[in-house]
Tab-separated table of C-alpha atoms in Angstrom:
chain	number	residue	atom	x	y	z
R	6	MET	CA	-36.792	-18.961	-8.755
R	7	GLU	CA	-38.668	-16.043	-8.379
R	8	THR	CA	-36.856	-12.271	-9.799
R	9	ILE	CA	-36.237	-10.146	-6.989
R	10	SER	CA	-33.570	-7.620	-7.636
R	11	ARG	CA	-30.219	-8.391	-5.448
R	12	THR	CA	-29.055	-6.569	-2.669
R	13	LYS	CA	-25.291	-6.074	-1.195
R	14	ILE	CA	-25.400	-7.635	1.977
R	15	ALA	CA	-23.644	-4.277	3.572
R	16	ASP	CA	-26.925	-2.337	2.380
R	17	LEU	CA	-29.069	-5.055	3.628
R	18	PHE	CA	-27.149	-4.103	7.943
R	19	LYS	CA	-26.980	-1.026	6.698
R	20	ASN	CA	-30.635	0.018	5.948
R	21	LYS	CA	-32.294	-3.119	7.910
R	22	PRO	CA	-35.457	-3.392	5.495
R	23	PHE	CA	-37.149	-6.116	7.876
R	24	GLY	CA	-40.330	-7.789	6.551
R	25	THR	CA	-39.287	-7.098	2.572
R	26	GLN	CA	-38.924	-9.983	0.468
R	27	VAL	CA	-35.163	-9.689	-0.794
R	28	ASN	CA	-32.290	-11.314	-2.765
R	29	VAL	CA	-28.993	-12.561	-1.546
R	30	LYS	CA	-26.199	-13.683	-3.670
R	31	GLY	CA	-22.948	-14.780	-2.069
R	32	TRP	CA	-20.011	-17.672	-1.220
R	33	VAL	CA	-20.798	-20.001	2.106
R	34	ARG	CA	-18.735	-19.196	4.661
R	35	THR	CA	-19.968	-22.263	6.977
R	36	ARG	CA	-22.985	-24.249	7.472
R	37	ARG	CA	-24.535	-25.726	10.256
R	38	GLY	CA	-27.560	-27.184	11.826
R	39	ASN	CA	-29.815	-29.564	13.157
R	40	LYS	CA	-32.411	-31.850	11.653
R	41	GLN	CA	-35.116	-29.346	11.859
R	42	VAL	CA	-33.219	-26.283	10.913
R	43	GLY	CA	-29.366	-25.268	9.035
R	44	PHE	CA	-27.855	-22.214	9.000
R	45	ILE	CA	-25.729	-21.163	6.389
R	46	ALA	CA	-23.389	-17.696	6.857
R	47	LEU	CA	-23.469	-15.902	3.511
R	48	ASN	CA	-20.610	-13.627	2.544
R	49	ASP	CA	-20.963	-11.923	-0.709
R	50	GLY	CA	-17.611	-9.332	-0.464
R	51	SER	CA	-19.343	-6.262	0.511
R	52	THR	CA	-18.899	-6.665	4.136
R	53	ILE	CA	-16.438	-8.310	7.127
R	54	LYS	CA	-20.056	-9.716	8.166
R	55	ASN	CA	-21.889	-12.375	6.894
R	56	MET	CA	-25.547	-12.908	6.615
R	57	GLN	CA	-27.187	-15.501	8.482
R	58	ILE	CA	-29.448	-17.849	5.701
R	59	VAL	CA	-32.278	-19.674	8.209
R	60	ILE	CA	-33.351	-22.709	6.421
R	61	ASP	CA	-36.213	-25.086	7.237
R	62	LEU	CA	-35.713	-28.522	6.759
R	63	GLN	CA	-39.449	-29.393	5.769
R	64	LYS	CA	-39.671	-26.502	2.692
R	65	PHE	CA	-36.509	-28.193	1.206
R	66	ASP	CA	-35.386	-31.359	-0.752
R	67	GLU	CA	-33.120	-32.787	0.707
R	68	GLU	CA	-30.501	-33.557	-1.913
R	69	LEU	CA	-31.004	-30.010	-3.068
R	70	LEU	CA	-29.296	-28.707	-0.111
R	71	LYS	CA	-26.566	-31.567	0.222
R	72	PRO	CA	-24.467	-29.453	-2.297
R	73	ILE	CA	-24.373	-26.138	0.068
R	74	THR	CA	-20.927	-26.819	1.276
R	75	THR	CA	-17.916	-24.413	3.044
R	76	GLY	CA	-16.604	-22.425	-0.731
R	77	ALA	CA	-19.771	-22.919	-2.570
R	78	CYS	CA	-21.740	-20.143	-4.336
R	79	ILE	CA	-25.485	-19.586	-4.174
R	80	ASN	CA	-28.452	-18.173	-4.935
R	81	VAL	CA	-31.355	-17.400	-2.166
R	82	ASN	CA	-34.407	-15.475	-1.876
R	83	GLY	CA	-35.985	-15.150	1.457
R	84	LEU	CA	-37.407	-12.562	3.987
R	85	LEU	CA	-35.568	-10.441	5.884
R	86	VAL	CA	-36.279	-10.392	9.744
R	87	GLU	CA	-34.092	-9.521	13.398
R	88	SER	CA	-32.170	-11.552	14.357
R	89	GLN	CA	-33.030	-13.960	17.732
R	90	GLY	CA	-29.485	-15.164	17.504
R	91	LYS	CA	-25.785	-13.395	19.167
R	92	GLY	CA	-23.650	-11.648	16.891
R	93	GLN	CA	-25.967	-10.198	13.951
R	94	ASP	CA	-29.019	-7.839	14.098
R	95	ALA	CA	-30.762	-9.355	10.662
R	96	GLU	CA	-30.997	-12.805	9.239
R	97	ILE	CA	-32.623	-14.209	6.059
R	98	GLN	CA	-35.784	-16.903	6.545
R	99	ALA	CA	-35.096	-18.891	3.060
R	100	GLU	CA	-37.564	-19.562	0.486
R	101	GLU	CA	-35.836	-20.741	-2.733
R	102	ILE	CA	-32.460	-21.203	-2.864
R	103	GLU	CA	-30.370	-21.997	-6.424
R	104	ILE	CA	-26.602	-23.051	-6.107
R	105	TYR	CA	-24.424	-21.507	-8.798
R	106	GLY	CA	-21.360	-23.268	-7.829
R	107	THR	CA	-20.101	-26.403	-5.491
R	108	ALA	CA	-17.080	-26.521	-3.674
R	109	ASP	CA	-16.044	-30.186	-2.756
R	110	PRO	CA	-14.942	-29.938	0.453
R	111	LEU	CA	-11.738	-32.741	-0.065
R	112	THR	CA	-10.248	-30.628	-2.366
R	113	TYR	CA	-11.921	-26.387	-1.200
R	114	PRO	CA	-8.403	-25.309	0.472
R	115	LEU	CA	-9.958	-22.983	3.048
R	116	GLN	CA	-12.207	-25.175	5.272
R	117	LYS	CA	-13.565	-23.757	8.285
R	118	LYS	CA	-10.655	-23.797	10.541
R	119	GLY	CA	-7.392	-21.169	11.266
R	120	HIS	CA	-4.859	-20.568	8.199
R	121	SER	CA	-1.455	-19.837	8.759
R	122	MET	CA	-0.456	-16.586	6.465
R	123	GLU	CA	2.171	-18.500	4.765
R	124	PHE	CA	-0.768	-21.471	3.065
R	125	LEU	CA	-2.799	-18.452	1.972
R	126	ARG	CA	0.252	-16.827	0.532
R	127	GLU	CA	0.412	-20.331	-1.473
R	128	ILE	CA	-3.579	-19.764	-2.873
R	129	ALA	CA	-3.173	-16.266	-3.123
R	130	HIS	CA	-6.233	-16.445	-6.104
R	131	LEU	CA	-8.588	-17.365	-2.974
R	132	ARG	CA	-7.305	-15.507	-0.204
R	133	PRO	CA	-9.401	-12.768	-0.970
R	134	ARG	CA	-12.556	-14.769	0.397
R	135	THR	CA	-11.213	-15.208	3.966
R	136	ASN	CA	-12.387	-12.288	6.404
R	137	THR	CA	-8.897	-11.012	6.539
R	138	PHE	CA	-7.761	-10.216	3.566
R	139	GLY	CA	-11.303	-9.668	2.091
R	140	ALA	CA	-10.865	-6.645	5.203
R	141	VAL	CA	-7.287	-6.109	4.093
R	142	PHE	CA	-8.268	-5.203	0.061
R	143	ARG	CA	-11.346	-3.523	1.331
R	144	MET	CA	-9.246	-0.990	3.063
R	145	ARG	CA	-6.638	-0.659	0.056
R	146	HIS	CA	-9.622	0.361	-1.995
R	147	HIS	CA	-10.614	2.763	0.440
R	148	MET	CA	-7.340	4.002	1.089
R	149	ALA	CA	-6.148	4.399	-2.765
R	150	MET	CA	-10.251	6.723	-2.622
R	151	ALA	CA	-9.091	9.193	0.126
R	152	ILE	CA	-5.187	9.849	-1.796
R	153	HIS	CA	-7.070	10.383	-4.686
R	154	THR	CA	-9.786	12.645	-3.390
R	155	PHE	CA	-7.229	14.761	-0.452
R	156	PHE	CA	-5.008	15.560	-3.542
R	157	HIS	CA	-8.010	16.637	-5.620
R	158	GLU	CA	-9.972	18.586	-2.950
R	159	ARG	CA	-6.506	20.701	-2.799
R	160	GLY	CA	-6.451	21.306	-6.573
R	161	PHE	CA	-3.892	18.807	-7.501
R	162	TYR	CA	-3.492	17.148	-10.853
R	163	TYR	CA	-3.589	13.587	-11.335
R	164	PHE	CA	-0.417	12.630	-13.935
R	165	HIS	CA	0.278	9.430	-15.313
R	166	THR	CA	4.026	9.012	-15.630
R	167	PRO	CA	5.617	5.911	-17.988
R	168	ILE	CA	5.916	2.679	-16.803
R	169	ILE	CA	9.078	1.895	-18.972
R	170	THR	CA	11.797	4.125	-18.741
R	171	ALA	CA	15.554	4.565	-19.786
R	172	SER	CA	16.693	6.697	-17.215
R	173	ASP	CA	17.398	5.288	-13.367
R	174	CYS	CA	15.966	7.813	-11.220
R	175	GLU	CA	17.567	6.459	-8.133
R	176	GLY	CA	20.745	5.767	-9.451
R	177	ALA	CA	20.797	2.269	-7.895
R	178	GLY	CA	20.716	0.263	-10.935
R	179	GLN	CA	18.547	-2.293	-9.640
R	180	MET	CA	15.886	-2.261	-12.435
R	181	PHE	CA	13.914	-4.948	-14.431
R	182	GLN	CA	15.244	-4.909	-18.060
R	183	VAL	CA	12.125	-4.683	-20.643
R	184	THR	CA	13.472	-6.224	-23.990
R	185	THR	CA	12.153	-7.661	-27.504
R	186	MET	CA	15.214	-9.084	-28.030
R	187	ASN	CA	16.363	-13.099	-28.062
R	188	LEU	CA	18.471	-13.417	-25.204
R	189	TYR	CA	20.046	-17.127	-25.949
R	190	ASP	CA	21.563	-14.820	-29.180
R	191	LEU	CA	22.673	-11.122	-27.937
R	192	LYS	CA	24.725	-8.968	-30.312
R	193	LYS	CA	27.917	-7.786	-28.710
R	194	ASP	CA	30.429	-5.104	-29.698
R	195	GLU	CA	34.167	-5.451	-29.318
R	196	ASN	CA	33.965	-4.514	-25.715
R	197	GLY	CA	31.366	-7.314	-24.700
R	198	SER	CA	28.757	-4.304	-24.425
R	199	ILE	CA	25.351	-5.912	-25.736
R	200	ILE	CA	23.901	-3.565	-28.853
R	201	TYR	CA	20.465	-2.552	-28.394
R	202	ASP	CA	20.104	-1.255	-32.378
R	203	ASN	CA	17.638	-4.043	-32.766
R	204	ASP	CA	15.663	-3.237	-29.623
R	205	PHE	CA	12.063	-2.425	-29.258
R	206	PHE	CA	13.337	1.262	-28.741
R	207	GLY	CA	16.806	1.404	-29.649
R	208	LYS	CA	18.355	1.663	-26.519
R	209	GLN	CA	18.491	-0.411	-23.294
R	210	ALA	CA	15.225	0.410	-21.329
R	211	SER	CA	13.684	-0.909	-17.502
R	212	LEU	CA	10.841	-0.921	-15.666
R	213	THR	CA	10.185	2.525	-13.808
R	214	VAL	CA	11.916	2.603	-10.019
R	215	SER	CA	9.642	6.001	-9.252
R	216	GLY	CA	7.862	8.283	-11.562
R	217	GLN	CA	9.182	11.474	-9.614
R	218	LEU	CA	11.333	12.998	-11.987
R	219	GLU	CA	8.424	13.279	-14.714
R	220	ALA	CA	6.390	14.280	-11.885
R	221	GLU	CA	8.742	17.564	-11.515
R	222	LEU	CA	8.386	18.225	-15.320
R	223	ALA	CA	4.624	18.419	-14.907
R	224	ALA	CA	4.676	20.318	-11.784
R	225	MET	CA	7.103	23.104	-13.643
R	226	ALA	CA	3.733	23.562	-15.846
R	227	MET	CA	0.574	22.812	-13.900
R	228	GLY	CA	2.387	23.781	-9.966
R	229	ALA	CA	0.845	20.576	-7.932
R	230	VAL	CA	0.769	17.017	-9.747
R	231	TYR	CA	0.896	13.669	-8.250
R	232	THR	CA	1.393	10.325	-9.268
R	233	PHE	CA	-0.381	7.214	-8.170
R	234	GLY	CA	1.433	4.025	-10.051
R	235	PRO	CA	3.135	0.362	-9.846
R	236	THR	CA	6.881	0.861	-9.631
R	237	PHE	CA	9.620	-1.750	-9.606
R	238	ARG	CA	12.774	-2.763	-8.180
R	239	ALA	CA	15.192	-5.514	-8.615
R	240	GLU	CA	16.400	-6.313	-4.994
R	241	ASN	CA	17.105	-9.327	-3.763
R	242	SER	CA	15.415	-8.545	-0.296
R	243	ASN	CA	13.370	-11.326	0.853
R	244	THR	CA	12.078	-8.981	4.169
R	245	PRO	CA	8.572	-8.442	5.416
R	246	ARG	CA	9.241	-4.540	4.029
R	247	HIS	CA	9.724	-5.748	0.185
R	248	LEU	CA	8.555	-6.337	-2.801
R	249	ALA	CA	9.706	-6.397	-6.697
R	250	GLU	CA	6.415	-4.744	-7.471
R	251	PHE	CA	4.550	-2.221	-5.407
R	252	TRP	CA	2.680	1.233	-5.684
R	253	MET	CA	3.632	4.630	-5.281
R	254	ILE	CA	1.892	8.224	-4.916
R	255	GLU	CA	4.461	11.106	-5.457
R	256	PRO	CA	3.127	14.803	-5.297
R	257	GLU	CA	5.159	17.252	-6.483
R	258	VAL	CA	4.448	20.646	-6.303
R	259	ALA	CA	6.170	23.981	-7.247
R	260	PHE	CA	6.764	27.209	-5.015
R	261	ILE	CA	6.671	25.287	-1.496
R	262	GLU	CA	10.212	24.589	0.529
R	263	ILE	CA	10.693	22.054	2.485
R	264	ALA	CA	8.157	23.191	5.715
R	265	GLU	CA	5.614	22.976	3.584
R	266	ASN	CA	6.711	19.945	2.264
R	267	MET	CA	6.951	18.396	5.670
R	268	GLN	CA	3.419	19.662	6.187
R	269	LEU	CA	2.063	18.027	3.216
R	270	ALA	CA	3.037	15.161	3.899
R	271	GLU	CA	1.489	15.329	7.836
R	272	ASP	CA	-1.735	16.703	6.365
R	273	PHE	CA	-1.716	13.823	3.438
R	274	ILE	CA	-0.929	10.781	6.002
R	275	LYS	CA	-3.510	12.168	8.203
R	276	TYR	CA	-6.035	12.420	6.003
R	277	CYS	CA	-5.875	8.616	5.306
R	278	VAL	CA	-5.720	7.458	8.616
R	279	ARG	CA	-9.069	9.404	9.460
R	280	TRP	CA	-10.469	8.272	6.343
R	281	ALA	CA	-9.423	4.891	7.435
R	282	LEU	CA	-11.258	5.115	10.753
R	283	ASP	CA	-15.014	7.326	9.061
R	284	ASN	CA	-15.230	4.834	6.222
R	285	CYS	CA	-13.845	1.186	7.175
R	286	LYS	CA	-14.774	0.862	10.475
R	287	ASP	CA	-15.945	-2.989	10.497
R	288	ASP	CA	-12.837	-3.782	9.345
R	289	LEU	CA	-10.130	-1.983	11.277
R	290	GLN	CA	-12.271	-3.803	14.404
R	291	PHE	CA	-12.153	-6.986	12.495
R	292	LEU	CA	-8.310	-6.563	12.273
R	293	ASN	CA	-8.143	-4.879	15.193
R	294	ASP	CA	-9.600	-8.174	17.332
R	295	MET	CA	-7.866	-10.719	15.302
R	296	PHE	CA	-4.590	-9.531	14.647
R	297	ASP	CA	-3.397	-6.493	16.514
R	298	LYS	CA	-5.328	-5.522	19.395
R	299	GLY	CA	-3.528	-2.341	19.375
R	300	LEU	CA	-4.766	-0.978	15.900
R	301	ILE	CA	-7.693	1.661	16.484
R	302	GLU	CA	-6.080	3.306	19.167
R	303	ARG	CA	-2.726	3.781	17.155
R	304	LEU	CA	-4.609	5.285	14.325
R	305	GLN	CA	-5.952	7.865	16.699
R	306	SER	CA	-2.951	8.428	18.624
R	307	VAL	CA	-1.651	9.305	14.868
R	308	LEU	CA	-4.510	11.922	14.421
R	309	LYS	CA	-4.046	13.406	17.759
R	310	ASP	CA	-0.222	15.045	18.120
R	311	GLU	CA	1.455	17.355	15.501
R	312	PHE	CA	4.711	15.137	14.345
R	313	VAL	CA	8.082	15.945	15.844
R	314	ARG	CA	10.306	18.292	13.334
R	315	LEU	CA	14.320	16.662	14.052
R	316	SER	CA	17.063	17.607	12.064
R	317	TYR	CA	19.221	14.125	11.188
R	318	THR	CA	22.062	15.438	13.183
R	319	GLU	CA	19.615	16.031	16.524
R	320	GLY	CA	18.388	12.206	15.712
R	321	VAL	CA	21.644	10.572	15.688
R	322	LYS	CA	22.512	12.567	19.126
R	323	ILE	CA	19.613	10.976	20.581
R	324	LEU	CA	20.278	7.336	19.338
R	325	GLU	CA	24.233	7.543	20.862
R	326	ASP	CA	22.965	9.128	23.960
R	327	ALA	CA	20.826	5.617	24.142
R	328	VAL	CA	23.357	3.900	23.621
R	329	ALA	CA	25.655	5.586	25.550
R	330	LYS	CA	23.191	4.415	28.582
R	331	GLY	CA	22.949	0.337	27.408
R	332	HIS	CA	20.677	0.749	24.678
R	333	LYS	CA	21.758	-2.349	22.275
R	334	PHE	CA	20.888	-1.982	18.601
R	335	GLU	CA	22.043	-4.485	15.700
R	336	PHE	CA	23.642	-1.811	13.443
R	337	PRO	CA	26.150	1.007	14.396
R	338	ILE	CA	25.132	4.729	13.979
R	339	TYR	CA	26.750	7.629	14.091
R	340	TRP	CA	27.022	10.919	12.078
R	341	GLY	CA	26.687	9.626	8.854
R	342	ALA	CA	25.064	6.014	8.834
R	343	ASP	CA	21.777	5.537	7.177
R	344	LEU	CA	19.778	4.729	9.899
R	345	ALA	CA	18.167	1.318	10.085
R	346	SER	CA	14.548	0.586	11.051
R	347	GLU	CA	15.105	-0.407	14.274
R	348	HIS	CA	17.014	3.441	14.763
R	349	GLU	CA	13.719	5.230	13.168
R	350	ARG	CA	11.463	2.863	15.312
R	351	TYR	CA	13.514	4.251	18.404
R	352	LEU	CA	12.802	7.630	18.192
R	353	VAL	CA	9.076	7.078	16.813
R	354	GLU	CA	8.454	4.521	19.294
R	355	GLU	CA	10.379	5.073	23.075
R	356	TYR	CA	11.764	8.446	22.518
R	357	PHE	CA	8.941	10.914	21.004
R	358	LYS	CA	5.929	8.315	20.714
R	359	ARG	CA	4.554	9.460	18.082
R	360	PRO	CA	5.629	10.137	14.086
R	361	VAL	CA	8.673	11.887	13.715
R	362	ILE	CA	9.977	13.531	10.222
R	363	LEU	CA	13.714	13.673	10.117
R	364	THR	CA	14.945	16.222	7.765
R	365	ASP	CA	18.604	17.529	6.954
R	366	TYR	CA	20.451	14.240	6.178
R	367	PRO	CA	24.057	13.818	5.217
R	368	LYS	CA	24.377	14.477	1.445
R	369	GLU	CA	25.838	11.465	0.735
R	370	ILE	CA	23.043	9.155	1.965
R	371	LYS	CA	20.474	11.065	0.057
R	372	SER	CA	20.059	11.431	-3.994
R	373	PHE	CA	21.644	13.777	-6.728
R	374	TYR	CA	18.651	15.884	-6.854
R	375	MET	CA	17.820	16.859	-3.160
R	376	LYS	CA	18.542	20.351	-2.647
R	377	GLN	CA	21.653	21.325	-0.901
R	378	ASN	CA	21.871	23.536	2.348
R	379	ASP	CA	24.407	26.273	3.064
R	380	ASP	CA	27.041	23.605	5.506
R	381	GLY	CA	28.079	21.903	2.329
R	382	LYS	CA	27.443	18.477	4.239
R	383	THR	CA	23.667	17.626	4.084
R	384	VAL	CA	20.883	18.257	2.108
R	385	ARG	CA	16.702	19.942	2.326
R	386	ALA	CA	15.592	15.965	2.920
R	387	MET	CA	12.892	14.806	4.475
R	388	ASP	CA	11.267	11.391	5.538
R	389	VAL	CA	8.036	10.440	7.178
R	390	LEU	CA	8.475	8.094	10.058
R	391	PHE	CA	5.927	5.755	11.835
R	392	PRO	CA	5.455	3.854	14.806
R	393	LYS	CA	5.823	0.063	13.762
R	394	ILE	CA	7.108	0.426	10.110
R	395	GLY	CA	9.851	2.977	10.271
R	396	GLU	CA	9.822	4.854	7.078
R	397	ILE	CA	6.652	5.720	5.325
R	398	ILE	CA	7.424	8.693	3.238
R	399	GLY	CA	10.697	10.162	1.878
R	400	GLY	CA	10.590	13.509	0.096
R	401	SER	CA	12.868	16.421	-0.237
R	402	GLN	CA	12.889	20.091	-1.788
R	403	ARG	CA	14.500	19.703	-5.171
R	404	GLU	CA	17.337	21.459	-6.158
R	405	GLU	CA	16.849	24.107	-8.343
R	406	ASN	CA	19.626	25.718	-9.807
R	407	TYR	CA	21.300	23.695	-12.745
R	408	ASP	CA	24.875	24.515	-11.561
R	409	LYS	CA	24.572	22.435	-8.794
R	410	LEU	CA	22.069	19.830	-9.668
R	411	TYR	CA	24.294	19.263	-12.346
R	412	THR	CA	27.602	18.689	-10.239
R	413	ARG	CA	25.715	16.919	-7.812
R	414	ALA	CA	24.557	14.245	-10.818
R	415	LYS	CA	28.492	14.187	-11.928
R	416	GLU	CA	29.496	13.824	-8.293
R	417	MET	CA	27.473	10.466	-7.842
R	418	GLY	CA	28.239	9.318	-11.481
R	419	VAL	CA	24.012	9.660	-12.727
R	420	PRO	CA	24.736	9.876	-16.898
R	421	GLU	CA	23.991	13.271	-18.714
R	422	LYS	CA	22.589	11.421	-21.526
R	423	ASP	CA	19.781	9.988	-19.274
R	424	ILE	CA	18.708	13.100	-17.510
R	425	TRP	CA	19.591	15.807	-20.014
R	426	TRP	CA	15.688	16.829	-20.057
R	427	TYR	CA	15.649	16.864	-16.380
R	428	LEU	CA	17.970	19.237	-16.126
R	429	ASP	CA	16.329	20.944	-19.051
R	430	THR	CA	13.696	22.522	-15.914
R	431	ARG	CA	16.584	24.319	-14.416
R	432	ARG	CA	17.269	26.050	-17.227
R	433	PHE	CA	14.351	26.617	-18.774
R	434	GLY	CA	12.086	28.963	-15.826
R	435	THR	CA	13.477	27.324	-12.795
R	436	ALA	CA	11.530	27.508	-9.587
R	437	PRO	CA	11.801	26.589	-6.190
R	438	HIS	CA	9.685	22.768	-5.992
R	439	SER	CA	9.456	19.871	-3.409
R	440	GLY	CA	7.917	16.276	-3.262
R	441	PHE	CA	7.538	13.446	-1.436
R	442	GLY	CA	6.989	9.322	-2.197
R	443	LEU	CA	4.510	7.604	0.290
R	444	GLY	CA	4.954	3.498	-0.528
R	445	PHE	CA	1.229	2.549	-0.872
R	446	GLU	CA	2.164	-1.273	0.934
R	447	ARG	CA	3.671	0.496	3.648
R	448	LEU	CA	0.757	2.931	4.416
R	449	LEU	CA	-1.105	-0.049	4.093
R	450	LEU	CA	1.078	-1.984	6.733
R	451	PHE	CA	0.413	1.041	9.194
R	452	VAL	CA	-3.357	1.171	8.977
R	453	THR	CA	-4.362	-2.874	8.673
R	454	GLY	CA	-1.975	-3.728	11.224
R	455	MET	CA	-0.403	-6.460	9.180
R	456	THR	CA	2.954	-7.279	9.649
R	457	ASN	CA	3.996	-8.722	6.121
R	458	ILE	CA	4.090	-6.066	2.942
R	459	ARG	CA	3.174	-9.262	0.874
R	460	ASP	CA	-0.667	-9.383	2.962
R	461	VAL	CA	-1.863	-6.301	1.632
R	462	ILE	CA	-0.943	-6.918	-2.166
R	463	PRO	CA	-3.333	-9.103	-3.806
R	464	PHE	CA	-0.317	-10.758	-5.583
R	465	PRO	CA	2.933	-10.557	-4.163
R	466	ARG	CA	5.961	-10.457	-6.423
R	467	THR	CA	8.977	-11.419	-4.319
R	468	PRO	CA	12.612	-12.419	-5.142
R	469	LYS	CA	11.422	-16.251	-6.785
R	470	ASN	CA	7.994	-15.544	-6.696
R	471	ALA	CA	5.734	-14.373	-9.482
R	472	GLU	CA	3.101	-16.833	-9.371
R	473	PHE	CA	-0.858	-15.991	-10.249
C-alpha cells in the first residue's frame, strides 16, 4: 500500500479536507452493501462517529474483502468526499485496503445487536469497542483533564499520597490488607494476635481508603494541594453505587473555613460539568439519546443555579414534614440519623429542584477530624447532594485544635499510635483548614447518565469479581 500518514477520524470530521487522499485505520463496526458497492462503518476510538468507507466492488478482489467483518481491524487509503447519504457529512472512497486482524463472526461477541450492560461487564476487555463505552471512557479522560486544569489554574499543587498505609483514616476498619506473609503459616502471640515482625513493613499495612490525612500535612506547608488517585474499601456492598477500588479527588486548603470550602466545591463541580458540555458534545448527545433523555438538560441546569446551603437540622425538618404529609421513605428519618440516598434525593429532586450543600451534621455520624461547632452537638461537615445520585462530595472544615482533635479521636477509638504524625500538625503551627473528597466515579455517573458505577470504570472491582 502507498504510505500516507494516518489521520484520526475525529480530525477528518473536524477539518473536512474534501478531495484529498487520506489514510485511516480502525475497527469495523458494520459492513453492508449490494452487488456493486460495499459500505463499512469504521471507528478508531477518536470519536463516537464512524467513518463510512465506500468500496466499489469491481476494484477489489472478492477474496480480500471476505474477512472484513464486524470487529476486524483494517488500514484504508482513499479519497475523502462529501457524503450523499443521511447521517454523515463525509465518507472515504476506498482505493487500497489492508487487513491487520480478522474477527471470526462465530466467536466475536460484539455482533451488531443490542447487548445488555451485564453481558458487557463479562467481556470488559472488549467493551471499550462499543459506542457506549467508547463515549464513557473518552468522557472519563476529559473529566480527569478538567480536574487537573481546575486546580492548576487556581494555584493548587498535585500531591501524591501513599497507596499502602498503616492508618485507617475513616476509622471504618474495612481495609484490604497488604502482606508478604505466608497465610498458611501465620505466627501468633499468646493472645492469638498475628505477629507482623517478619512482614515486609514490620507492622500491619493496608491499601488506603483516602489520601486526606496526608494531603492535610501538605496543605500545612504548601497552602493548597489536591490528591487524585485510587482508593480502596473492603465493604461487602453489591450495589450500583459502590466499588472496592475507585478514584478520589481530595483538595485540602490552608486558611479557609467551611463557607469558602462550600464555594470551592460548587465552583469545582460546575467547572467539570461545563467542561463536559464544551468538550464532549458528540459523546454526550449519544448518551443523552440512547440512555438518558434528560442528561444534557440536567447538566445545564446544574450550571444555572446557585447550590442551596442548608443545615442538617433544617434538612431533617423538611424530610419530617414530608413524612407528616404522607411521603413514604424506606428508611426512618429523625435528628441524628445518617441520611439515606432517598432522603438526599428528595431534598434535591423534589423539594429544592437543584443541588444542595448540607452542613453541620451531628458529630456522632461524622469522622473524628471534623471541626466541632460551639453547640457541642454538631460538626462543620458539608455534603454536596446531586440529582439522581445523592451525595457526590463529602468534606468539612478540619479540627485544628490539638486538644479537641486528640479527645475526639480517643472517644472514637482511633489509636494515637496510628495518627501521632497527624496530631503533630496541630502541635506545630496549626491553622484553620478545610477540604473535601469527590468520588471520581460518582462524578462520572452524573455526567454520563449511566446508572451503574461498574459502567464508568474500565475494570470494576466488586465483591467476588476481580476479572481482567
